[in-house]
Amino acid sequence: MPADVSRAAVNEFLTRPYPVTLTREEIGPEPAVPVADGDVVDVWLRFVEVRVRERAVVVAYTDRAVQVEVARRDGSRYRVWVWQGAVTTPGRDR
């Protein structure tokens, strides 16, 4: 059986189960705007050990931050807040 050395497999090996998320203060005081059927984006995620770029779906935003949902290969999902600058259109700046 061949080894899985895909980018997703390497990222999962290098990261903890949950990335570092922005604090409420960093997100900003205004309410988050939820997004139904959000865009698929590329996002830089910060883990304690490493930074990785993942594919995600936008679920909410403020004037300075974006909440994305990331699906893992095992089917689990998590949501994390990142700076707007960490989010790009898929394929851009790759």
A tleap script that builds the chain and sets N, CA, C and O, in Angstrom:
source leaprc.protein.ff14SB
mol = sequence {
  NMET PRO ALA ASP VAL SER ARG ALA ALA VAL
  ASN GLU PHE LEU THR ARG PRO TYR PRO VAL
  THR LEU THR ARG GLU GLU ILE GLY PRO GLU
  PRO ALA VAL PRO VAL ALA ASP GLY ASP VAL
  VAL ASP VAL TRP LEU ARG PHE VAL GLU VAL
  ARG VAL ARG GLU ARG ALA VAL VAL VAL ALA
  TYR THR ASP ARG ALA VAL GLN VAL GLU VAL
  ALA ARG ARG ASP GLY SER ARG TYR ARG VAL
  TRP VAL TRP GLN GLY ALA VAL THR THR PRO
  GLY ARG ASP CARG
}
set mol.1.N position { 0.851 -1.176 0.000 }
set mol.1.CA position { 0.000 0.000 0.000 }
set mol.1.C position { 0.896 1.237 0.000 }
set mol.1.O position { 1.768 1.353 0.860 }
set mol.2.N position { 0.703 2.171 -0.947 }
set mol.2.CA position { 1.560 3.356 -1.017 }
set mol.2.C position { 1.286 4.310 0.143 }
set mol.2.O position { 0.174 4.377 0.665 }
set mol.3.N position { 2.318 5.040 0.529 }
set mol.3.CA position { 2.181 6.024 1.609 }
set mol.3.C position { 1.457 7.255 1.090 }
set mol.3.O position { 1.624 7.640 -0.067 }
set mol.4.N position { 0.645 7.876 1.954 }
set mol.4.CA position { -0.058 9.110 1.591 }
set mol.4.C position { 0.854 10.281 1.928 }
set mol.4.O position { 1.016 10.626 3.098 }
set mol.5.N position { 1.447 10.890 0.911 }
set mol.5.CA position { 2.345 12.027 1.124 }
set mol.5.C position { 1.760 13.296 0.494 }
set mol.5.O position { 2.497 14.193 0.084 }
set mol.6.N position { 0.437 13.359 0.422 }
set mol.6.CA position { -0.218 14.543 -0.121 }
set mol.6.C position { 0.008 15.731 0.817 }
set mol.6.O position { 0.384 15.561 1.976 }
set mol.7.N position { -0.226 16.924 0.296 }
set mol.7.CA position { -0.097 18.138 1.111 }
set mol.7.C position { -0.987 18.053 2.344 }
set mol.7.O position { -0.571 18.429 3.440 }
set mol.8.N position { -2.222 17.557 2.169 }
set mol.8.CA position { -3.139 17.445 3.293 }
set mol.8.C position { -2.599 16.491 4.358 }
set mol.8.O position { -2.715 16.766 5.552 }
set mol.9.N position { -2.016 15.385 3.938 }
set mol.9.CA position { -1.458 14.425 4.891 }
set mol.9.C position { -0.288 15.033 5.655 }
set mol.9.O position { -0.184 14.858 6.869 }
set mol.10.N position { 0.582 15.736 4.963 }
set mol.10.CA position { 1.728 16.379 5.619 }
set mol.10.C position { 1.240 17.441 6.595 }
set mol.10.O position { 1.733 17.516 7.721 }
set mol.11.N position { 0.268 18.274 6.175 }
set mol.11.CA position { -0.269 19.308 7.062 }
set mol.11.C position { -0.867 18.695 8.324 }
set mol.11.O position { -0.634 19.197 9.424 }
set mol.12.N position { -1.633 17.620 8.180 }
set mol.12.CA position { -2.224 16.979 9.352 }
set mol.12.C position { -1.158 16.404 10.276 }
set mol.12.O position { -1.312 16.446 11.496 }
set mol.13.N position { -0.096 15.875 9.719 }
set mol.13.CA position { 0.987 15.338 10.526 }
set mol.13.C position { 1.676 16.435 11.331 }
set mol.13.O position { 2.051 16.220 12.484 }
set mol.14.N position { 1.842 17.607 10.728 }
set mol.14.CA position { 2.579 18.693 11.355 }
set mol.14.C position { 1.771 19.531 12.336 }
set mol.14.O position { 2.350 20.319 13.085 }
set mol.15.N position { 0.464 19.384 12.353 }
set mol.15.CA position { -0.366 20.295 13.138 }
set mol.15.C position { -1.077 19.622 14.284 }
set mol.15.O position { -1.304 18.412 14.298 }
set mol.16.N position { -1.415 20.449 15.235 }
set mol.16.CA position { -2.270 19.994 16.330 }
set mol.16.C position { -3.698 19.941 15.825 }
set mol.16.O position { -3.983 20.399 14.718 }
set mol.17.N position { -4.599 19.387 16.624 }
set mol.17.CA position { -5.975 19.269 16.142 }
set mol.17.C position { -6.671 20.595 15.854 }
set mol.17.O position { -7.643 20.608 15.099 }
set mol.18.N position { -6.219 21.702 16.416 }
set mol.18.CA position { -6.928 22.960 16.216 }
set mol.18.C position { -5.937 24.111 16.065 }
set mol.18.O position { -5.008 24.235 16.864 }
set mol.19.N position { -6.123 24.945 15.058 }
set mol.19.CA position { -5.214 26.070 14.854 }
set mol.19.C position { -5.477 27.201 15.846 }
set mol.19.O position { -6.500 27.224 16.531 }
set mol.20.N position { -4.547 28.120 15.905 }
set mol.20.CA position { -4.690 29.307 16.749 }
set mol.20.C position { -5.741 30.207 16.098 }
set mol.20.O position { -5.658 30.488 14.902 }
set mol.21.N position { -6.715 30.656 16.866 }
set mol.21.CA position { -7.766 31.520 16.369 }
set mol.21.C position { -7.593 32.921 16.955 }
set mol.21.O position { -6.967 33.087 18.002 }
set mol.22.N position { -8.142 33.915 16.284 }
set mol.22.CA position { -8.064 35.278 16.794 }
set mol.22.C position { -8.917 35.420 18.052 }
set mol.22.O position { -9.899 34.700 18.232 }
set mol.23.N position { -8.535 36.350 18.913 }
set mol.23.CA position { -9.314 36.625 20.117 }
set mol.23.C position { -10.503 37.511 19.758 }
set mol.23.O position { -10.547 38.081 18.668 }
set mol.24.N position { -11.447 37.627 20.654 }
set mol.24.CA position { -12.607 38.495 20.440 }
set mol.24.C position { -12.149 39.933 20.205 }
set mol.24.O position { -12.700 40.625 19.349 }
set mol.25.N position { -11.166 40.380 20.942 }
set mol.25.CA position { -10.633 41.734 20.774 }
set mol.25.C position { -10.054 41.922 19.370 }
set mol.25.O position { -10.258 42.967 18.753 }
set mol.26.N position { -9.341 40.926 18.867 }
set mol.26.CA position { -8.765 41.005 17.523 }
set mol.26.C position { -9.850 40.982 16.439 }
set mol.26.O position { -9.728 41.668 15.424 }
set mol.27.N position { -10.895 40.204 16.651 }
set mol.27.CA position { -11.985 40.107 15.689 }
set mol.27.C position { -12.692 41.452 15.545 }
set mol.27.O position { -13.128 41.819 14.454 }
set mol.28.N position { -12.800 42.172 16.642 }
set mol.28.CA position { -13.426 43.495 16.617 }
set mol.28.C position { -14.744 43.520 17.367 }
set mol.28.O position { -15.344 42.475 17.620 }
set mol.29.N position { -15.196 44.723 17.725 }
set mol.29.CA position { -16.393 44.849 18.556 }
set mol.29.C position { -17.712 44.660 17.813 }
set mol.29.O position { -18.721 44.322 18.431 }
set mol.30.N position { -17.722 44.871 16.502 }
set mol.30.CA position { -18.984 44.756 15.771 }
set mol.30.C position { -19.389 43.294 15.635 }
set mol.30.O position { -18.544 42.399 15.669 }
set mol.31.N position { -20.689 43.061 15.480 }
set mol.31.CA position { -21.142 41.673 15.327 }
set mol.31.C position { -20.624 41.053 14.027 }
set mol.31.O position { -20.461 41.740 13.018 }
set mol.32.N position { -20.376 39.780 14.071 }
set mol.32.CA position { -19.955 39.058 12.864 }
set mol.32.C position { -21.149 38.909 11.935 }
set mol.32.O position { -22.283 38.722 12.377 }
set mol.33.N position { -20.873 38.994 10.641 }
set mol.33.CA position { -21.905 38.813 9.620 }
set mol.33.C position { -21.830 37.357 9.141 }
set mol.33.O position { -20.837 36.960 8.532 }
set mol.34.N position { -22.874 36.560 9.413 }
set mol.34.CA position { -22.849 35.176 8.935 }
set mol.34.C position { -22.987 35.111 7.416 }
set mol.34.O position { -23.606 35.979 6.802 }
set mol.35.N position { -22.405 34.077 6.821 }
set mol.35.CA position { -22.448 33.888 5.374 }
set mol.35.C position { -23.058 32.524 5.081 }
set mol.35.O position { -22.554 31.495 5.530 }
set mol.36.N position { -24.151 32.529 4.320 }
set mol.36.CA position { -24.743 31.268 3.872 }
set mol.36.C position { -24.099 30.902 2.536 }
set mol.36.O position { -23.917 31.770 1.682 }
set mol.37.N position { -23.760 29.654 2.350 }
set mol.37.CA position { -23.126 29.208 1.104 }
set mol.37.C position { -21.897 30.048 0.788 }
set mol.37.O position { -21.788 30.622 -0.295 }
set mol.38.N position { -20.973 30.115 1.741 }
set mol.38.CA position { -19.774 30.935 1.605 }
set mol.38.C position { -18.847 30.473 0.501 }
set mol.38.O position { -18.894 29.329 0.049 }
set mol.39.N position { -18.005 31.400 0.081 }
set mol.39.CA position { -17.008 31.117 -0.948 }
set mol.39.C position { -15.952 30.140 -0.448 }
set mol.39.O position { -15.619 30.114 0.737 }
set mol.40.N position { -15.435 29.345 -1.365 }
set mol.40.CA position { -14.287 28.489 -1.083 }
set mol.40.C position { -13.046 29.376 -1.231 }
set mol.40.O position { -12.908 30.097 -2.218 }
set mol.41.N position { -12.148 29.319 -0.249 }
set mol.41.CA position { -10.961 30.165 -0.236 }
set mol.41.C position { -9.738 29.351 0.176 }
set mol.41.O position { -9.853 28.248 0.710 }
set mol.42.N position { -8.571 29.922 -0.084 }
set mol.42.CA position { -7.329 29.413 0.498 }
set mol.42.C position { -7.050 30.278 1.708 }
set mol.42.O position { -7.247 31.492 1.664 }
set mol.43.N position { -6.594 29.667 2.786 }
set mol.43.CA position { -6.373 30.414 4.021 }
set mol.43.C position { -5.096 29.931 4.701 }
set mol.43.O position { -4.813 28.734 4.748 }
set mol.44.N position { -4.336 30.883 5.225 }
set mol.44.CA position { -3.175 30.561 6.047 }
set mol.44.C position { -3.655 30.364 7.469 }
set mol.44.O position { -4.302 31.241 8.040 }
set mol.45.N position { -3.335 29.201 8.049 }
set mol.45.CA position { -3.694 28.882 9.430 }
set mol.45.C position { -2.428 28.809 10.273 }
set mol.45.O position { -1.393 28.309 9.831 }
set mol.46.N position { -2.536 29.323 11.504 }
set mol.46.CA position { -1.402 29.300 12.424 }
set mol.46.C position { -1.618 28.213 13.471 }
set mol.46.O position { -2.563 28.265 14.258 }
set mol.47.N position { -0.731 27.237 13.463 }
set mol.47.CA position { -0.686 26.248 14.525 }
set mol.47.C position { 0.527 26.581 15.385 }
set mol.47.O position { 1.387 27.351 14.959 }
set mol.48.N position { 0.611 26.027 16.565 }
set mol.48.CA position { 1.741 26.317 17.448 }
set mol.48.C position { 3.057 25.968 16.769 }
set mol.48.O position { 4.023 26.726 16.851 }
set mol.49.N position { 3.094 24.817 16.095 }
set mol.49.CA position { 4.342 24.316 15.525 }
set mol.49.C position { 4.654 24.847 14.132 }
set mol.49.O position { 5.823 24.916 13.755 }
set mol.50.N position { 3.636 25.225 13.356 }
set mol.50.CA position { 3.832 25.483 11.943 }
set mol.50.C position { 2.678 26.324 11.399 }
set mol.50.O position { 1.618 26.417 12.018 }
set mol.51.N position { 2.896 26.928 10.245 }
set mol.51.CA position { 1.838 27.622 9.509 }
set mol.51.C position { 1.561 26.811 8.250 }
set mol.51.O position { 2.492 26.353 7.588 }
set mol.52.N position { 0.282 26.631 7.917 }
set mol.52.CA position { -0.080 25.856 6.734 }
set mol.52.C position { -1.151 26.584 5.942 }
set mol.52.O position { -1.925 27.372 6.485 }
set mol.53.N position { -1.179 26.306 4.665 }
set mol.53.CA position { -2.222 26.853 3.793 }
set mol.53.C position { -3.213 25.728 3.517 }
set mol.53.O position { -2.836 24.627 3.115 }
set mol.54.N position { -4.484 26.030 3.742 }
set mol.54.CA position { -5.554 25.037 3.565 }
set mol.54.C position { -6.665 25.621 2.711 }
set mol.54.O position { -6.751 26.836 2.537 }
set mol.55.N position { -7.496 24.772 2.189 }
set mol.55.CA position { -8.712 25.162 1.497 }
set mol.55.C position { -9.809 25.207 2.550 }
set mol.55.O position { -9.878 24.320 3.401 }
set mol.56.N position { -10.667 26.222 2.511 }
set mol.56.CA position { -11.713 26.403 3.525 }
set mol.56.C position { -12.927 27.067 2.904 }
set mol.56.O position { -12.906 27.458 1.737 }
set mol.57.N position { -13.985 27.191 3.691 }
set mol.57.CA position { -15.207 27.870 3.277 }
set mol.57.C position { -15.461 29.015 4.252 }
set mol.57.O position { -15.376 28.827 5.466 }
set mol.58.N position { -15.769 30.193 3.733 }
set mol.58.CA position { -16.078 31.351 4.574 }
set mol.58.C position { -17.443 31.145 5.219 }
set mol.58.O position { -18.411 30.806 4.539 }
set mol.59.N position { -17.519 31.353 6.556 }
set mol.59.CA position { -18.800 31.210 7.258 }
set mol.59.C position { -19.249 32.505 7.929 }
set mol.59.O position { -20.427 32.652 8.254 }
set mol.60.N position { -18.319 33.456 8.142 }
set mol.60.CA position { -18.676 34.739 8.754 }
set mol.60.C position { -17.518 35.712 8.551 }
set mol.60.O position { -16.407 35.308 8.208 }
set mol.61.N position { -17.791 36.996 8.768 }
set mol.61.CA position { -16.723 37.990 8.649 }
set mol.61.C position { -17.054 39.235 9.467 }
set mol.61.O position { -18.208 39.479 9.821 }
set mol.62.N position { -16.015 40.013 9.757 }
set mol.62.CA position { -16.132 41.349 10.321 }
set mol.62.C position { -15.322 42.264 9.410 }
set mol.62.O position { -14.857 41.832 8.355 }
set mol.63.N position { -15.151 43.518 9.804 }
set mol.63.CA position { -14.391 44.423 8.944 }
set mol.63.C position { -12.906 44.105 8.921 }
set mol.63.O position { -12.183 44.645 8.083 }
set mol.64.N position { -12.426 43.241 9.818 }
set mol.64.CA position { -11.003 42.912 9.826 }
set mol.64.C position { -10.668 41.431 9.890 }
set mol.64.O position { -9.503 41.059 9.749 }
set mol.65.N position { -11.664 40.578 10.100 }
set mol.65.CA position { -11.394 39.150 10.261 }
set mol.65.C position { -12.415 38.315 9.492 }
set mol.65.O position { -13.498 38.783 9.139 }
set mol.66.N position { -12.030 37.061 9.247 }
set mol.66.CA position { -12.893 36.116 8.531 }
set mol.66.C position { -12.919 34.806 9.315 }
set mol.66.O position { -11.881 34.312 9.754 }
set mol.67.N position { -14.115 34.253 9.484 }
set mol.67.CA position { -14.234 32.926 10.094 }
set mol.67.C position { -14.391 31.927 8.960 }
set mol.67.O position { -15.250 32.081 8.092 }
set mol.68.N position { -13.554 30.904 8.982 }
set mol.68.CA position { -13.608 29.872 7.950 }
set mol.68.C position { -13.841 28.513 8.589 }
set mol.68.O position { -13.535 28.290 9.760 }
set mol.69.N position { -14.393 27.613 7.783 }
set mol.69.CA position { -14.568 26.228 8.209 }
set mol.69.C position { -13.659 25.364 7.353 }
set mol.69.O position { -13.683 25.439 6.125 }
set mol.70.N position { -12.865 24.552 8.012 }
set mol.70.CA position { -11.908 23.672 7.339 }
set mol.70.C position { -12.334 22.230 7.567 }
set mol.70.O position { -12.638 21.833 8.691 }
set mol.71.N position { -12.353 21.449 6.492 }
set mol.71.CA position { -12.666 20.018 6.591 }
set mol.71.C position { -11.365 19.238 6.578 }
set mol.71.O position { -10.512 19.459 5.719 }
set mol.72.N position { -11.212 18.325 7.530 }
set mol.72.CA position { -10.033 17.460 7.578 }
set mol.72.C position { -10.307 16.199 6.770 }
set mol.72.O position { -11.459 15.886 6.469 }
set mol.73.N position { -9.258 15.484 6.424 }
set mol.73.CA position { -9.389 14.260 5.635 }
set mol.73.C position { -10.197 13.194 6.358 }
set mol.73.O position { -10.826 12.356 5.712 }
set mol.74.N position { -10.191 13.211 7.696 }
set mol.74.CA position { -10.948 12.209 8.458 }
set mol.74.C position { -12.434 12.555 8.562 }
set mol.74.O position { -13.193 11.821 9.194 }
set mol.75.N position { -12.861 13.673 7.945 }
set mol.75.CA position { -14.260 14.078 7.971 }
set mol.75.C position { -14.596 15.091 9.048 }
set mol.75.O position { -15.671 15.691 9.021 }
set mol.76.N position { -13.683 15.291 10.004 }
set mol.76.CA position { -13.940 16.287 11.038 }
set mol.76.C position { -13.818 17.689 10.450 }
set mol.76.O position { -13.180 17.885 9.416 }
set mol.77.N position { -14.432 18.652 11.113 }
set mol.77.CA position { -14.404 20.042 10.659 }
set mol.77.C position { -14.125 20.934 11.860 }
set mol.77.O position { -14.452 20.595 12.997 }
set mol.78.N position { -13.519 22.070 11.587 }
set mol.78.CA position { -13.383 23.068 12.634 }
set mol.78.C position { -13.508 24.451 12.046 }
set mol.78.O position { -13.275 24.658 10.855 }
set mol.79.N position { -13.879 25.403 12.894 }
set mol.79.CA position { -13.999 26.803 12.487 }
set mol.79.C position { -12.952 27.615 13.233 }
set mol.79.O position { -12.674 27.384 14.409 }
set mol.80.N position { -12.386 28.565 12.516 }
set mol.80.CA position { -11.324 29.383 13.089 }
set mol.80.C position { -11.415 30.795 12.509 }
set mol.80.O position { -11.778 30.975 11.346 }
set mol.81.N position { -11.082 31.793 13.333 }
set mol.81.CA position { -11.030 33.183 12.897 }
set mol.81.C position { -9.602 33.525 12.502 }
set mol.81.O position { -8.653 33.222 13.224 }
set mol.82.N position { -9.461 34.173 11.322 }
set mol.82.CA position { -8.153 34.599 10.816 }
set mol.82.C position { -8.257 36.047 10.348 }
set mol.82.O position { -9.357 36.556 10.134 }
set mol.83.N position { -7.110 36.709 10.190 }
set mol.83.CA position { -7.094 38.050 9.627 }
set mol.83.C position { -7.555 37.995 8.174 }
set mol.83.O position { -7.316 36.998 7.492 }
set mol.84.N position { -8.213 39.053 7.688 }
set mol.84.CA position { -8.676 39.082 6.299 }
set mol.84.C position { -7.536 38.829 5.316 }
set mol.84.O position { -7.734 38.171 4.294 }
set mol.85.N position { -6.349 39.346 5.616 }
set mol.85.CA position { -5.211 39.172 4.723 }
set mol.85.C position { -4.721 37.743 4.590 }
set mol.85.O position { -3.928 37.443 3.698 }
set mol.86.N position { -5.183 36.851 5.468 }
set mol.86.CA position { -4.782 35.445 5.411 }
set mol.86.C position { -5.637 34.645 4.435 }
set mol.86.O position { -5.382 33.462 4.208 }
set mol.87.N position { -6.658 35.291 3.854 }
set mol.87.CA position { -7.612 34.617 2.989 }
set mol.87.C position { -7.438 35.107 1.552 }
set mol.87.O position { -7.393 36.313 1.309 }
set mol.88.N position { -7.340 34.174 0.595 }
set mol.88.CA position { -7.216 34.531 -0.820 }
set mol.88.C position { -8.113 33.632 -1.664 }
set mol.88.O position { -8.583 32.590 -1.206 }
set mol.89.N position { -8.335 34.050 -2.885 }
set mol.89.CA position { -9.067 33.252 -3.857 }
set mol.89.C position { -8.238 31.999 -4.173 }
set mol.89.O position { -7.020 32.093 -4.321 }
set mol.90.N position { -8.880 30.829 -4.279 }
set mol.90.CA position { -8.127 29.610 -4.565 }
set mol.90.C position { -7.250 29.757 -5.820 }
set mol.90.O position { -7.675 30.301 -6.839 }
set mol.91.N position { -6.032 29.259 -5.710 }
set mol.91.CA position { -5.103 29.290 -6.831 }
set mol.91.C position { -4.307 30.573 -6.948 }
set mol.91.O position { -3.313 30.609 -7.673 }
set mol.92.N position { -4.707 31.613 -6.268 }
set mol.92.CA position { -4.000 32.893 -6.318 }
set mol.92.C position { -2.826 32.850 -5.345 }
set mol.92.O position { -2.973 32.382 -4.216 }
set mol.93.N position { -1.678 33.328 -5.770 }
set mol.93.CA position { -0.474 33.374 -4.929 }
set mol.93.C position { -0.009 31.987 -4.514 }
set mol.93.O position { 0.541 31.834 -3.423 }
set mol.94.N position { -0.203 31.008 -5.316 }
set mol.94.CA position { 0.275 29.659 -4.983 }
set mol.94.C position { 1.666 29.474 -5.499 }
set mol.94.O position { 2.253 28.406 -5.324 }
savepdb mol mol.pdb
quit
